[in-house]
Coordinates of C-alpha atoms and ligand atoms in Angstrom, one line a residue:
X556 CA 159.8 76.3 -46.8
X557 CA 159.6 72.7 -47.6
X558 CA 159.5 70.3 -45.4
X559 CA 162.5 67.3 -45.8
X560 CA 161.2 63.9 -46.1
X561 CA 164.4 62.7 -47.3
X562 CA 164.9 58.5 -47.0
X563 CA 161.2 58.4 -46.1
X564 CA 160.6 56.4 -49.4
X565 CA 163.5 54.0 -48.6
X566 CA 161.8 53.4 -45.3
X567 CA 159.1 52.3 -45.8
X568 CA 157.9 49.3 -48.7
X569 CA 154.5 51.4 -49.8
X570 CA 154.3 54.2 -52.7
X571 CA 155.3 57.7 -50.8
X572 CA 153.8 60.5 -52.3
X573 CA 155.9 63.9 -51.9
X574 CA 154.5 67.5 -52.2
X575 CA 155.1 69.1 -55.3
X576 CA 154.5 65.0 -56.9
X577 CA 152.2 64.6 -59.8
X578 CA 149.7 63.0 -58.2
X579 CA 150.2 64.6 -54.7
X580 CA 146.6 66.7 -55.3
X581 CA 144.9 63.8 -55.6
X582 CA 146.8 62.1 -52.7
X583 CA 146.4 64.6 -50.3
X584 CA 142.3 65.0 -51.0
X585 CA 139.9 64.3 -48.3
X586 CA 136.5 63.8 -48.8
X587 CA 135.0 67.1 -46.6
X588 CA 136.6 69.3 -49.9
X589 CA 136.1 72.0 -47.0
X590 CA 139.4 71.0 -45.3
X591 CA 142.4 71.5 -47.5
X592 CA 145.4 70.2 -45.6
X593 CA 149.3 70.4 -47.4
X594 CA 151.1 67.0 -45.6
X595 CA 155.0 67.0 -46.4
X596 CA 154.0 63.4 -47.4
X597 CA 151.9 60.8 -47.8
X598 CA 152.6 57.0 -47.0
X599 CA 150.6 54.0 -48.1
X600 CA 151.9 51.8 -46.0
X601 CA 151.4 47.9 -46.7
X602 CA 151.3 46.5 -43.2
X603 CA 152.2 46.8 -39.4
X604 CA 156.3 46.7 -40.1
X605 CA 155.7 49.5 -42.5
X606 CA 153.1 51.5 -40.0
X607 CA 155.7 51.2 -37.4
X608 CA 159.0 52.4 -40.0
X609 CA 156.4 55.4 -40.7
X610 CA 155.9 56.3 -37.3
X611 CA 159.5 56.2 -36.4
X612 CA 160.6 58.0 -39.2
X613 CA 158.1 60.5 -38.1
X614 CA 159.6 60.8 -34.8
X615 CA 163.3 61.1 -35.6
X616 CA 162.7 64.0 -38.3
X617 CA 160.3 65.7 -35.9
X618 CA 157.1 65.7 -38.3
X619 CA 153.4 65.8 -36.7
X620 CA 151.9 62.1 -37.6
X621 CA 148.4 62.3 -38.9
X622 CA 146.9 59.0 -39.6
X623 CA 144.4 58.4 -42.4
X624 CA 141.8 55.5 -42.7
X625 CA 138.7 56.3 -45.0
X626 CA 139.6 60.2 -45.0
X627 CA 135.9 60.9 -44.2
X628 CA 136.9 62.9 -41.0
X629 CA 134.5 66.1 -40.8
X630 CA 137.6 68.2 -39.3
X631 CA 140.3 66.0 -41.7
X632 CA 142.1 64.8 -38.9
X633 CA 143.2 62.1 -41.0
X634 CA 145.7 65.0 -42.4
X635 CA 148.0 67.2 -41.1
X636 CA 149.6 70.5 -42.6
X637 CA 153.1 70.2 -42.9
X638 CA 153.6 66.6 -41.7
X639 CA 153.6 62.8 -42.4
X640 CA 150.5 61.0 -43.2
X641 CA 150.0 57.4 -42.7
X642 CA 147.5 56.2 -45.3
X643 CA 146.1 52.9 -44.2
X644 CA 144.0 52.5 -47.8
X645 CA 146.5 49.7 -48.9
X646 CA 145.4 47.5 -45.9
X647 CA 142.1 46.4 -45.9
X648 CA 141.9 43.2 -46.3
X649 CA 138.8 40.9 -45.0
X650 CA 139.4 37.2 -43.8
X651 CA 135.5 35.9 -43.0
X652 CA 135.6 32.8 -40.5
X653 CA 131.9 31.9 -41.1
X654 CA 131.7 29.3 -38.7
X655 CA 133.4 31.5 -35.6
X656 CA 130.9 33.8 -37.0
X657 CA 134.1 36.6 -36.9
X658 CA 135.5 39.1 -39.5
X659 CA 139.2 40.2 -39.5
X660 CA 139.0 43.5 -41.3
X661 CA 142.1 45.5 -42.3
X662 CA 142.7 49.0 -40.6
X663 CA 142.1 50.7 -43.5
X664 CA 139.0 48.9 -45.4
X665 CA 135.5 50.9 -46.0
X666 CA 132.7 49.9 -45.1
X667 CA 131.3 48.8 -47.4
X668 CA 134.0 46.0 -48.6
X669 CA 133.3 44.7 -45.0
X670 CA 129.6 44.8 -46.0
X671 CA 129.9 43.3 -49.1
X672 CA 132.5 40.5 -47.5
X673 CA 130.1 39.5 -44.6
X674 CA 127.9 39.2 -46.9
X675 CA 129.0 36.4 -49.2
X676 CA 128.4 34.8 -46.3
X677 CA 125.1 35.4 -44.7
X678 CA 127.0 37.9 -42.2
X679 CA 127.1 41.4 -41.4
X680 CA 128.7 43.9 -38.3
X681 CA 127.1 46.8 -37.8
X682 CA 128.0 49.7 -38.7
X683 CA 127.5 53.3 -40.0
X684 CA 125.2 54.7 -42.9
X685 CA 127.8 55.2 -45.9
X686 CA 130.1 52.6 -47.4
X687 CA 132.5 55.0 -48.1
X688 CA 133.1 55.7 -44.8
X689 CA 136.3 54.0 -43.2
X690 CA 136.3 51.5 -40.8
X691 CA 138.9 52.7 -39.0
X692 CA 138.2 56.5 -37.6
X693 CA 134.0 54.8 -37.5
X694 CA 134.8 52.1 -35.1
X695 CA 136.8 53.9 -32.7
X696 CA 135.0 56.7 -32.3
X697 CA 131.8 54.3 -31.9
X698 CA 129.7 53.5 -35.0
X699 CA 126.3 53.9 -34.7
X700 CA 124.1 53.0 -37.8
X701 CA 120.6 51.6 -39.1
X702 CA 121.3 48.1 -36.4
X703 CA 122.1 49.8 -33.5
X704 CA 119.1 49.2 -31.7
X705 CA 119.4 45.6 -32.7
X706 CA 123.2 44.7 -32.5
X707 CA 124.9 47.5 -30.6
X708 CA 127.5 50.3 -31.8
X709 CA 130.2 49.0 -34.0
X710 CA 132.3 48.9 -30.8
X711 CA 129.8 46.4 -29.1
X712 CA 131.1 44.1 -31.8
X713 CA 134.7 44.4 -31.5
X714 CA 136.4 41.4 -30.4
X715 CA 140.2 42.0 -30.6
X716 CA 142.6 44.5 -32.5
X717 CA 146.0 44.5 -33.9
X718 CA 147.6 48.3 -33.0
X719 CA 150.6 49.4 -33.6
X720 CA 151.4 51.8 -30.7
X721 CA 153.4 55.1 -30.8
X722 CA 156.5 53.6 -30.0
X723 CA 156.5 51.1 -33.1
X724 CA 155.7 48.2 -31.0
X725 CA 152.7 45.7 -32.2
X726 CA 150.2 44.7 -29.8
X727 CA 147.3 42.4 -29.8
X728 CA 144.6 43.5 -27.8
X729 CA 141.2 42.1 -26.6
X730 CA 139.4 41.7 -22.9
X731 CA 142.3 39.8 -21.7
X732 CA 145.3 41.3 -23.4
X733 CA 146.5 44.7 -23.0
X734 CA 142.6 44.8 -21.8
X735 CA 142.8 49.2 -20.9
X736 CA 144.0 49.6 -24.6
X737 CA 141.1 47.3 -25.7
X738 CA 138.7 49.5 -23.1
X739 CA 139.6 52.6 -24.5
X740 CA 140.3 52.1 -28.5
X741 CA 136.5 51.4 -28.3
X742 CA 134.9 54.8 -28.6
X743 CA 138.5 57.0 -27.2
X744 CA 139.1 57.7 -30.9
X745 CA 142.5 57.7 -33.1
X746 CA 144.8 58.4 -29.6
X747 CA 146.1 55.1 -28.6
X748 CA 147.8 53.5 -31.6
X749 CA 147.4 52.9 -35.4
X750 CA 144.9 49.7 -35.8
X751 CA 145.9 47.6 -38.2
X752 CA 143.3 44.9 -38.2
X753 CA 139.8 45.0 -36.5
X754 CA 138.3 41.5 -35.8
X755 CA 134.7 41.8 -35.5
X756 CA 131.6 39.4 -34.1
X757 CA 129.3 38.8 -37.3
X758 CA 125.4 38.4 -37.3
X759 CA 123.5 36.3 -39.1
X760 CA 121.3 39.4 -41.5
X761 CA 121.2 39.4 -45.2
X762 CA 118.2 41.1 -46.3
X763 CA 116.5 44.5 -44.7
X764 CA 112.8 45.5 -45.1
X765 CA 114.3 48.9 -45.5
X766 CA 113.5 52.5 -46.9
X767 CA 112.5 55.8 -46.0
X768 CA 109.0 56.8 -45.2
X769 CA 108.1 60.9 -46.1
X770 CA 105.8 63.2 -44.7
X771 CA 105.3 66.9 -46.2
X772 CA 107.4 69.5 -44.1
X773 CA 104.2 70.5 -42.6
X774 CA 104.1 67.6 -40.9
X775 CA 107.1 67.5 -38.9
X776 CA 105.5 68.9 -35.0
X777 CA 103.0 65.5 -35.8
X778 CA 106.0 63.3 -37.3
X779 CA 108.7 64.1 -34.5
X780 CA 106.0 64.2 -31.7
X781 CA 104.7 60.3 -32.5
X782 CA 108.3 59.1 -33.2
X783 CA 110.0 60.5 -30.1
X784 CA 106.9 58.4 -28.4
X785 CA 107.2 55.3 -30.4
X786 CA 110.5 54.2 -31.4
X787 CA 111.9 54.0 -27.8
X788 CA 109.0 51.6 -26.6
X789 CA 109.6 49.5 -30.1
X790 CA 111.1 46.6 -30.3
X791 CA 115.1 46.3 -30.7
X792 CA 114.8 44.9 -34.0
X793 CA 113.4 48.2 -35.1
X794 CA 115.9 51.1 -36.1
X795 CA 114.7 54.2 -37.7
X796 CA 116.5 57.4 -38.1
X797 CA 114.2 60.6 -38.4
X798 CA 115.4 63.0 -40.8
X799 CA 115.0 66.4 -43.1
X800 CA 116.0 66.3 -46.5
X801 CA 115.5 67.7 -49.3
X802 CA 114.3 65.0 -52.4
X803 CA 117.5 64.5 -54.6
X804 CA 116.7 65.2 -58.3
X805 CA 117.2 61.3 -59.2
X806 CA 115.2 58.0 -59.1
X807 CA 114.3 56.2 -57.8
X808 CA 112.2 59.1 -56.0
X809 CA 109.1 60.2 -58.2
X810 CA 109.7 63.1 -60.7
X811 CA 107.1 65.1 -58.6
X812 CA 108.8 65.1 -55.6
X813 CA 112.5 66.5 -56.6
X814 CA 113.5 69.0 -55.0
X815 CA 111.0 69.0 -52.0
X816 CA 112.3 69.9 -48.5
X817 CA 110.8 66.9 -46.8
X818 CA 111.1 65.0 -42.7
X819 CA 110.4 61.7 -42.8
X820 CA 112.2 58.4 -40.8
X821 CA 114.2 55.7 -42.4
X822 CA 113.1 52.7 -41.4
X823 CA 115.5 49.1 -40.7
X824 CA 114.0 46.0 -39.8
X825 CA 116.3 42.7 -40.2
X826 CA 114.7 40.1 -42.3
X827 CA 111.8 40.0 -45.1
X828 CA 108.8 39.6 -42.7
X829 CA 107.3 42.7 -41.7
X830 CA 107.3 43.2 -37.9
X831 CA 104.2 44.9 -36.1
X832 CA 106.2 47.4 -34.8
X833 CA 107.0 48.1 -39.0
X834 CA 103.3 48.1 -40.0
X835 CA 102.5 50.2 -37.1
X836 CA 105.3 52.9 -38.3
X837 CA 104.3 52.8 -41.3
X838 CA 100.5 53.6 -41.2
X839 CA 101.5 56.7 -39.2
X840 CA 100.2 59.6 -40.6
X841 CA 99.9 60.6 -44.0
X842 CA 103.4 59.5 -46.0
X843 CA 104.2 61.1 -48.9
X844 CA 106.0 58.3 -49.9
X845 CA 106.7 54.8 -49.0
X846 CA 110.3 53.7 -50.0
X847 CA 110.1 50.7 -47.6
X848 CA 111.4 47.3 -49.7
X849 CA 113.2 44.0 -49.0
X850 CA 117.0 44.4 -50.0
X851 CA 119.9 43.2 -49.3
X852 CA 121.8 44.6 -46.5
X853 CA 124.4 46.1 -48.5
X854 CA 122.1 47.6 -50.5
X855 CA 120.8 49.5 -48.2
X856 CA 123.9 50.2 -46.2
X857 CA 125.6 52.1 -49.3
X858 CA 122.2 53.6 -51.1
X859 CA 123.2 57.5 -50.3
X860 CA 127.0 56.6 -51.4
X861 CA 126.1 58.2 -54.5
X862 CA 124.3 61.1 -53.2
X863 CA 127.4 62.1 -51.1
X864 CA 130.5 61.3 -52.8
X865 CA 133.7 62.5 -51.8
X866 CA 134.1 66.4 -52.4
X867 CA 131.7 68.4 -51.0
X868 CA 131.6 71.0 -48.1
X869 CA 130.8 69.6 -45.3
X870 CA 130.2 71.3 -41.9
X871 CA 128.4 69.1 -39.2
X872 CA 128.3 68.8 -35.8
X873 CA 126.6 66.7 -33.3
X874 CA 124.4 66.3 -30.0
X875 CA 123.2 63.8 -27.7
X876 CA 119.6 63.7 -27.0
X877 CA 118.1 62.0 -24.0
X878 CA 114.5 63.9 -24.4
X879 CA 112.7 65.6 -26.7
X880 CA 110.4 68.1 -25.2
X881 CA 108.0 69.8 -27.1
X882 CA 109.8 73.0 -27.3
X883 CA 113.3 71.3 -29.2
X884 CA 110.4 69.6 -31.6
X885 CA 109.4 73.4 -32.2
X886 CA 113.2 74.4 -33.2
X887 CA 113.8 71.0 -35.3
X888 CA 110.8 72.4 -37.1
X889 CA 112.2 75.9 -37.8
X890 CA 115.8 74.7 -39.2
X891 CA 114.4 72.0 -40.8
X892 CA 112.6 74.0 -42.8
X893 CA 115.9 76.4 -43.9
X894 CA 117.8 73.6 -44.7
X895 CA 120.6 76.1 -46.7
X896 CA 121.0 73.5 -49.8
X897 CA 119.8 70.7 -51.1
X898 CA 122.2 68.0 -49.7
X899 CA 122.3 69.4 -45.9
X900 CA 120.3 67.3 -43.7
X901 CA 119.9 66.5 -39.9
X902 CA 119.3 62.9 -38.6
X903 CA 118.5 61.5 -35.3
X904 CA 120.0 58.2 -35.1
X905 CA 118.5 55.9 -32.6
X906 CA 121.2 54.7 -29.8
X907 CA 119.2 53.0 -27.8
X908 CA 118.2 49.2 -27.4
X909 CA 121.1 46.6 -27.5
X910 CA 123.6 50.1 -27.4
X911 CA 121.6 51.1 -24.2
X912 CA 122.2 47.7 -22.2
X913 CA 125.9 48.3 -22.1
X914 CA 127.3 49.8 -18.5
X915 CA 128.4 53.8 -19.4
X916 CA 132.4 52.5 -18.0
X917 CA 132.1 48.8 -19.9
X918 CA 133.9 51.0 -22.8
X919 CA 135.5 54.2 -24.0
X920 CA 131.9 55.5 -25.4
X921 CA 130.0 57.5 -22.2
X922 CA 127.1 57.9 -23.6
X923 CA 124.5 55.1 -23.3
X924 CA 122.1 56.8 -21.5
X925 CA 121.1 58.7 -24.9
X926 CA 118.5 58.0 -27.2
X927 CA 119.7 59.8 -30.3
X928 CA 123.0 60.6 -31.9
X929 CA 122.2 63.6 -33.6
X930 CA 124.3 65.3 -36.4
X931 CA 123.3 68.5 -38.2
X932 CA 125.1 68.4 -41.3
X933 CA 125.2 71.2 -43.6
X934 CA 126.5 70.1 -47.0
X935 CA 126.9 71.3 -50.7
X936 CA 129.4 71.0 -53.8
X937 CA 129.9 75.0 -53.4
X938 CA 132.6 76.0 -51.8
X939 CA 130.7 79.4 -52.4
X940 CA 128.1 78.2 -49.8
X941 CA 131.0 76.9 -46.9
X942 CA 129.8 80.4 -44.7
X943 CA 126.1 79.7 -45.0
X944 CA 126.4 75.6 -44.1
X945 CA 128.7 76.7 -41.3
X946 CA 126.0 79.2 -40.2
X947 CA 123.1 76.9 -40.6
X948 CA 124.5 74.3 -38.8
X949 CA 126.0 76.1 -35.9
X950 CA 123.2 77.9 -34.8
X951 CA 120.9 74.6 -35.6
X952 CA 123.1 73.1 -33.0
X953 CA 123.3 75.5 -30.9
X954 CA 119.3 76.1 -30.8
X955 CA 118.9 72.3 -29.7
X956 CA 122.2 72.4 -27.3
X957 CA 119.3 73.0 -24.6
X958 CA 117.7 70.1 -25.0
X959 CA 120.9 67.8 -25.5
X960 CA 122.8 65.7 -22.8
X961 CA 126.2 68.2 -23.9
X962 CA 129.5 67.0 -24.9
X963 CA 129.6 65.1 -28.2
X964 CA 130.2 62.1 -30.7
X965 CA 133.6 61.9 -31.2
X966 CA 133.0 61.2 -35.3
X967 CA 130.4 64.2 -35.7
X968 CA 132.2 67.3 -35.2
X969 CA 134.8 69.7 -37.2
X970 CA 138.2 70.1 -35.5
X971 CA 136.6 71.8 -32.1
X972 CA 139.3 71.2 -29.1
X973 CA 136.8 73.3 -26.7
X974 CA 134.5 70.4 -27.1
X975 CA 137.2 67.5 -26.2
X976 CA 136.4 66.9 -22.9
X977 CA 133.2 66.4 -23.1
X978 CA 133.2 64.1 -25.9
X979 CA 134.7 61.4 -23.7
X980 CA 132.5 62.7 -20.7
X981 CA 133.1 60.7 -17.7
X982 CA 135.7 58.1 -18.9
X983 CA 137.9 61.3 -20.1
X984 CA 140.5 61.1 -17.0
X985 CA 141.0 57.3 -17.5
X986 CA 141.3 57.6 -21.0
X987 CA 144.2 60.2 -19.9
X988 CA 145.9 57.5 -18.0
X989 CA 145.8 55.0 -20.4
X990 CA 147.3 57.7 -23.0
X991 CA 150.2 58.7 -20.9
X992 CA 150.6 54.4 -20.4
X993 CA 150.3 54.0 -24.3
X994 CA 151.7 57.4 -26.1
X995 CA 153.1 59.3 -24.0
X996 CA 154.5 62.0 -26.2
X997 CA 151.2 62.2 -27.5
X998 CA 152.7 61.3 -30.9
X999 CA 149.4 60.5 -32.3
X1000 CA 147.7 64.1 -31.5
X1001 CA 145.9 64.6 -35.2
X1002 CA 143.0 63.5 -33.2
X1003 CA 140.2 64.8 -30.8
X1004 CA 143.1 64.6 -29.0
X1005 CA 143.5 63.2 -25.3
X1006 CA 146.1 65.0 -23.3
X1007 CA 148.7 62.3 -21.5
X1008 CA 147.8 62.5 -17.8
X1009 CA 149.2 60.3 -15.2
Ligands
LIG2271 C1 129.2 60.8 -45.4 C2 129.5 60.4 -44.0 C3 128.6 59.5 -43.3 C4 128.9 59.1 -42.0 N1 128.0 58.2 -41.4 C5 128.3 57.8 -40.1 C6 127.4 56.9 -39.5 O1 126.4 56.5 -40.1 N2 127.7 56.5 -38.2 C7 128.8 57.0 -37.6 O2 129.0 56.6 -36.4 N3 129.6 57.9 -38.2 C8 129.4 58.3 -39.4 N4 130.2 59.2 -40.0 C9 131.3 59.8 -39.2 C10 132.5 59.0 -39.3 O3 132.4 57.9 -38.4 C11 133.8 59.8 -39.1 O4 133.9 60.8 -40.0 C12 135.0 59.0 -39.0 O5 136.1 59.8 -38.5 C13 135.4 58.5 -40.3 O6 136.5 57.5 -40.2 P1 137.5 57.5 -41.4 O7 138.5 56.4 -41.1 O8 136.8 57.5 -42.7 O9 138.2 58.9 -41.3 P2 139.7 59.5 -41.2 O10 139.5 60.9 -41.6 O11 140.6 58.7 -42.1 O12 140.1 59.3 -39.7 C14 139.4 59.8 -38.7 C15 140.1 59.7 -37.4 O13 140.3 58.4 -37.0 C16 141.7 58.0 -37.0 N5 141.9 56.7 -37.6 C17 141.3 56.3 -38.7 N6 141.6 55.0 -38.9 C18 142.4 54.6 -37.9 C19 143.1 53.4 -37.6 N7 143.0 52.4 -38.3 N8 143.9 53.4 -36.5 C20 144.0 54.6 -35.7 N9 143.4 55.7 -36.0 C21 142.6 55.8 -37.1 C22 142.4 59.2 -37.7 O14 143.7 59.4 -37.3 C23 141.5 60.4 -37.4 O15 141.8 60.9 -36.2 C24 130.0 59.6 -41.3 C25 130.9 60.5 -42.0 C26 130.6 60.9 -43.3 C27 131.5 61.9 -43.9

């Protein structure tokens, strides 16, 4: 039976969409094509007053709240079956103070409008690999990304947030005010309130000597074995993600190399100068190819947009990785190898450096002690093919579980509650005190959800 959203769209000042409206398909969409969720409604709500009339009219007609920044959720938590979604898309506007070297960035802006806004003037924040990718769901989960090692997670830059909590009320948070909500919106995920407005520390990075480097398959034992060595001895300023892929059919990659099941790392470096630390990566071995070139930062940041638009299967998960001992190189090498299609990949992102030097309790995020953020990401416009990424990627995972630190990145998993816990690892018990402070009735639960616990 239909849910009733009845005076929903007199509630609230944005455009509600209803099931059964024409454009409710399109509405309800998220970009893992694997997940299809049926809200009640969606609302694209304008700012905080209208976040807050959402969330109470969410509450009084009983409906599970699901809250929606960039939709790029693996599980779709930005959805919910049956309920009331609070699209943020309508809010993302970016204010630039260049001179305070900060960026106020709507709750619901993509990356890459906060790329391209920094960047008008000589700025940039941190933050993940995809400019499709919402800032929202990205920065509280974490954010890690081709400047980690340099600049920190996307957290690490986080200076204050607006949030409308549970309740309706509007907060302004930072280290001084409401300073447990500010402690645990960095890395505890969606569960304490709907942030609408990020304000982030900028860095002074406009152009990347950037690109990926790629080594024949055969190469991989060699590849991983020399990387694992190098990168955490580089330099900060160095970030380089290794990877498997397979060569998409499209330039700018060489004709000859479509289609090839490849490893290789994709190399970062701020500035135009090449680093030693660069030159030394790069004469490693024998590359197949040598994508490295100056670009700008945006660029860079949003070059696989197009090779992973919204609408594919997605299934992915994620690890931690302290170490990695010759016998994990020997099971990267198998599963790289079988990648199931042509778009599913693995990356090790590199978590170290500036991420590293922050205390495991400083914020939400417990784990600075890795290396690597892992994700094994099966992907592929077939929903023919959902059972064999799933498969792929699950026992991938599970073969490298081993040799990872356990638990998990909040942003690189499906909708697994067994796995909760550990994603939060240590700081999970006060993250439960500051829910049961902040949301009591757990009214925010389309999450990976933190159970109230005083
Ligand atoms: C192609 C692709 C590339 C990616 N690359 C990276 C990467 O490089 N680095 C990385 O760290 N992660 C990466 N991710 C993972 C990404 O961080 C997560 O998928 C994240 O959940 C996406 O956030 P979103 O706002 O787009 O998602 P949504 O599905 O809209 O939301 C995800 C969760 O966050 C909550 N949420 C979103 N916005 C808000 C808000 N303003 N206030 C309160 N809660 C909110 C939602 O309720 C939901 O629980 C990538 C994902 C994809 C699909």
């Amino acid at each position: 039976m239909a849910v009733s959203v009845e005076g929903l769209a007199s509630a609230v000042k944005g455009r509600v969409v209803e099931a059964g409206a024409p454009d409710y398909d399109d509405s309800r969409a998220l970009y893992n094509a694997m997940i299809d969720k049926r809200p009640a409604a969606i609302a694209y709500c304008v700012d905080e007053s209208d976040v807050a009339a959402a969330l109470r009219y969410g509450i009084e007609h009983g409906l599970t709240i699901a809250v929606r920044g960039g939709g790029h959720n693996g599980g779709g938590l930005g959805s919910v079956d049956g309920g009331l979604v609070i699209d943020l898309s309508q809010m993302k506007a970016i204010e630039v103070d260049a001179g305070a070297r900060v960026a106020r960035v709507g709750g619901g802006a993509l990356l890459k409008d906060v790329l391209e806004a920094t960047h008008q003037h000589g700025l940039t924040v941190p933050v993940g690999i995809i400019g499709t990718t919402g800032v929202g769901g990205l920065t509280l989960g974490g954010g890690m990304g081709h400047l980690t090692r340099a600049l920190g997670l996307t957290i690490d830059n986080l200076l204050a947030a607006t949030v409308v909590l549970a309740d309706g009320t509007v907060v302004q948070t930072d280290s001084e005010r409401e300073p447990e909500l500010f402690w645990a919106l960095r890395g505890g995920g969606g569960n304490f309130g709907v942030v609408t407005s990020f304000s982030f520390r900028c860095h002074p990075v406009t152009t990347v000597l950037a690109g990926p480097v790629l080594y024949d398959l055969e190469d991989t034992a060699e590849l991983l074995t020399w990387y694992r060595d190098f990168l955490p001895a580089a330099p900060d300023e160095l970030g380089g993600f290794f990877a498997f892929m397979t060569v998409p059919p499209a330039p700018p990659f060489p004709e000859e190399l479509h289609m090839r099941k490849m490893c290789g790392v994709a190399w970062t470096q701020a500035g135009e100068e090449e680093s030693d630390a660069l030159r030394e990566a790069r004469s490693f071995g024998k590359p197949v190819l040598d994508g490295i070139a100056p670009m700008p930062l945006p660029v860079w940041n949003t070059a696989f947009d197009a090779l992973y638009p919204p609408g594919d299967q997605w299934y992915w998960r994620g690890e931690f990785i302290r170490e990695i001992p010759d016998e994990a190189i020997a099971v990267h090498a198998e599963y790289g190898a079988a990648l199931p299609t042509w778009k599913s990949t693995m990356h090790l992102y590199a978590i170290d450096g500036a991420a590293s030097r922050v205390a495991n309790d400083a914020t939400a995020w417990s784990y600075r002690d890795a290396i690597w953020g892992g994700v094994f990401a099966g992907v592929d416009p077939d929903p023919a093919n959902a059972g064999a990424l799933r498969e792929w990627c699950v026992s991938y995972s599970d073969a490298i579980k081993p040799y990872a630190m356990g638990g998990g990145y909040v942003n690189f998993h499906m909708d697994e509650p067994d796995r909760v816990r550990g994603m939060y690892g240590a700081n999970y018990d006060r993250l439960a005190r500051i829910k049961a402070q902040y949301d009591p009735d757990n009214v925010l639960r389309i999450n990976q959800n933190i159970a109230p616990s005083a």
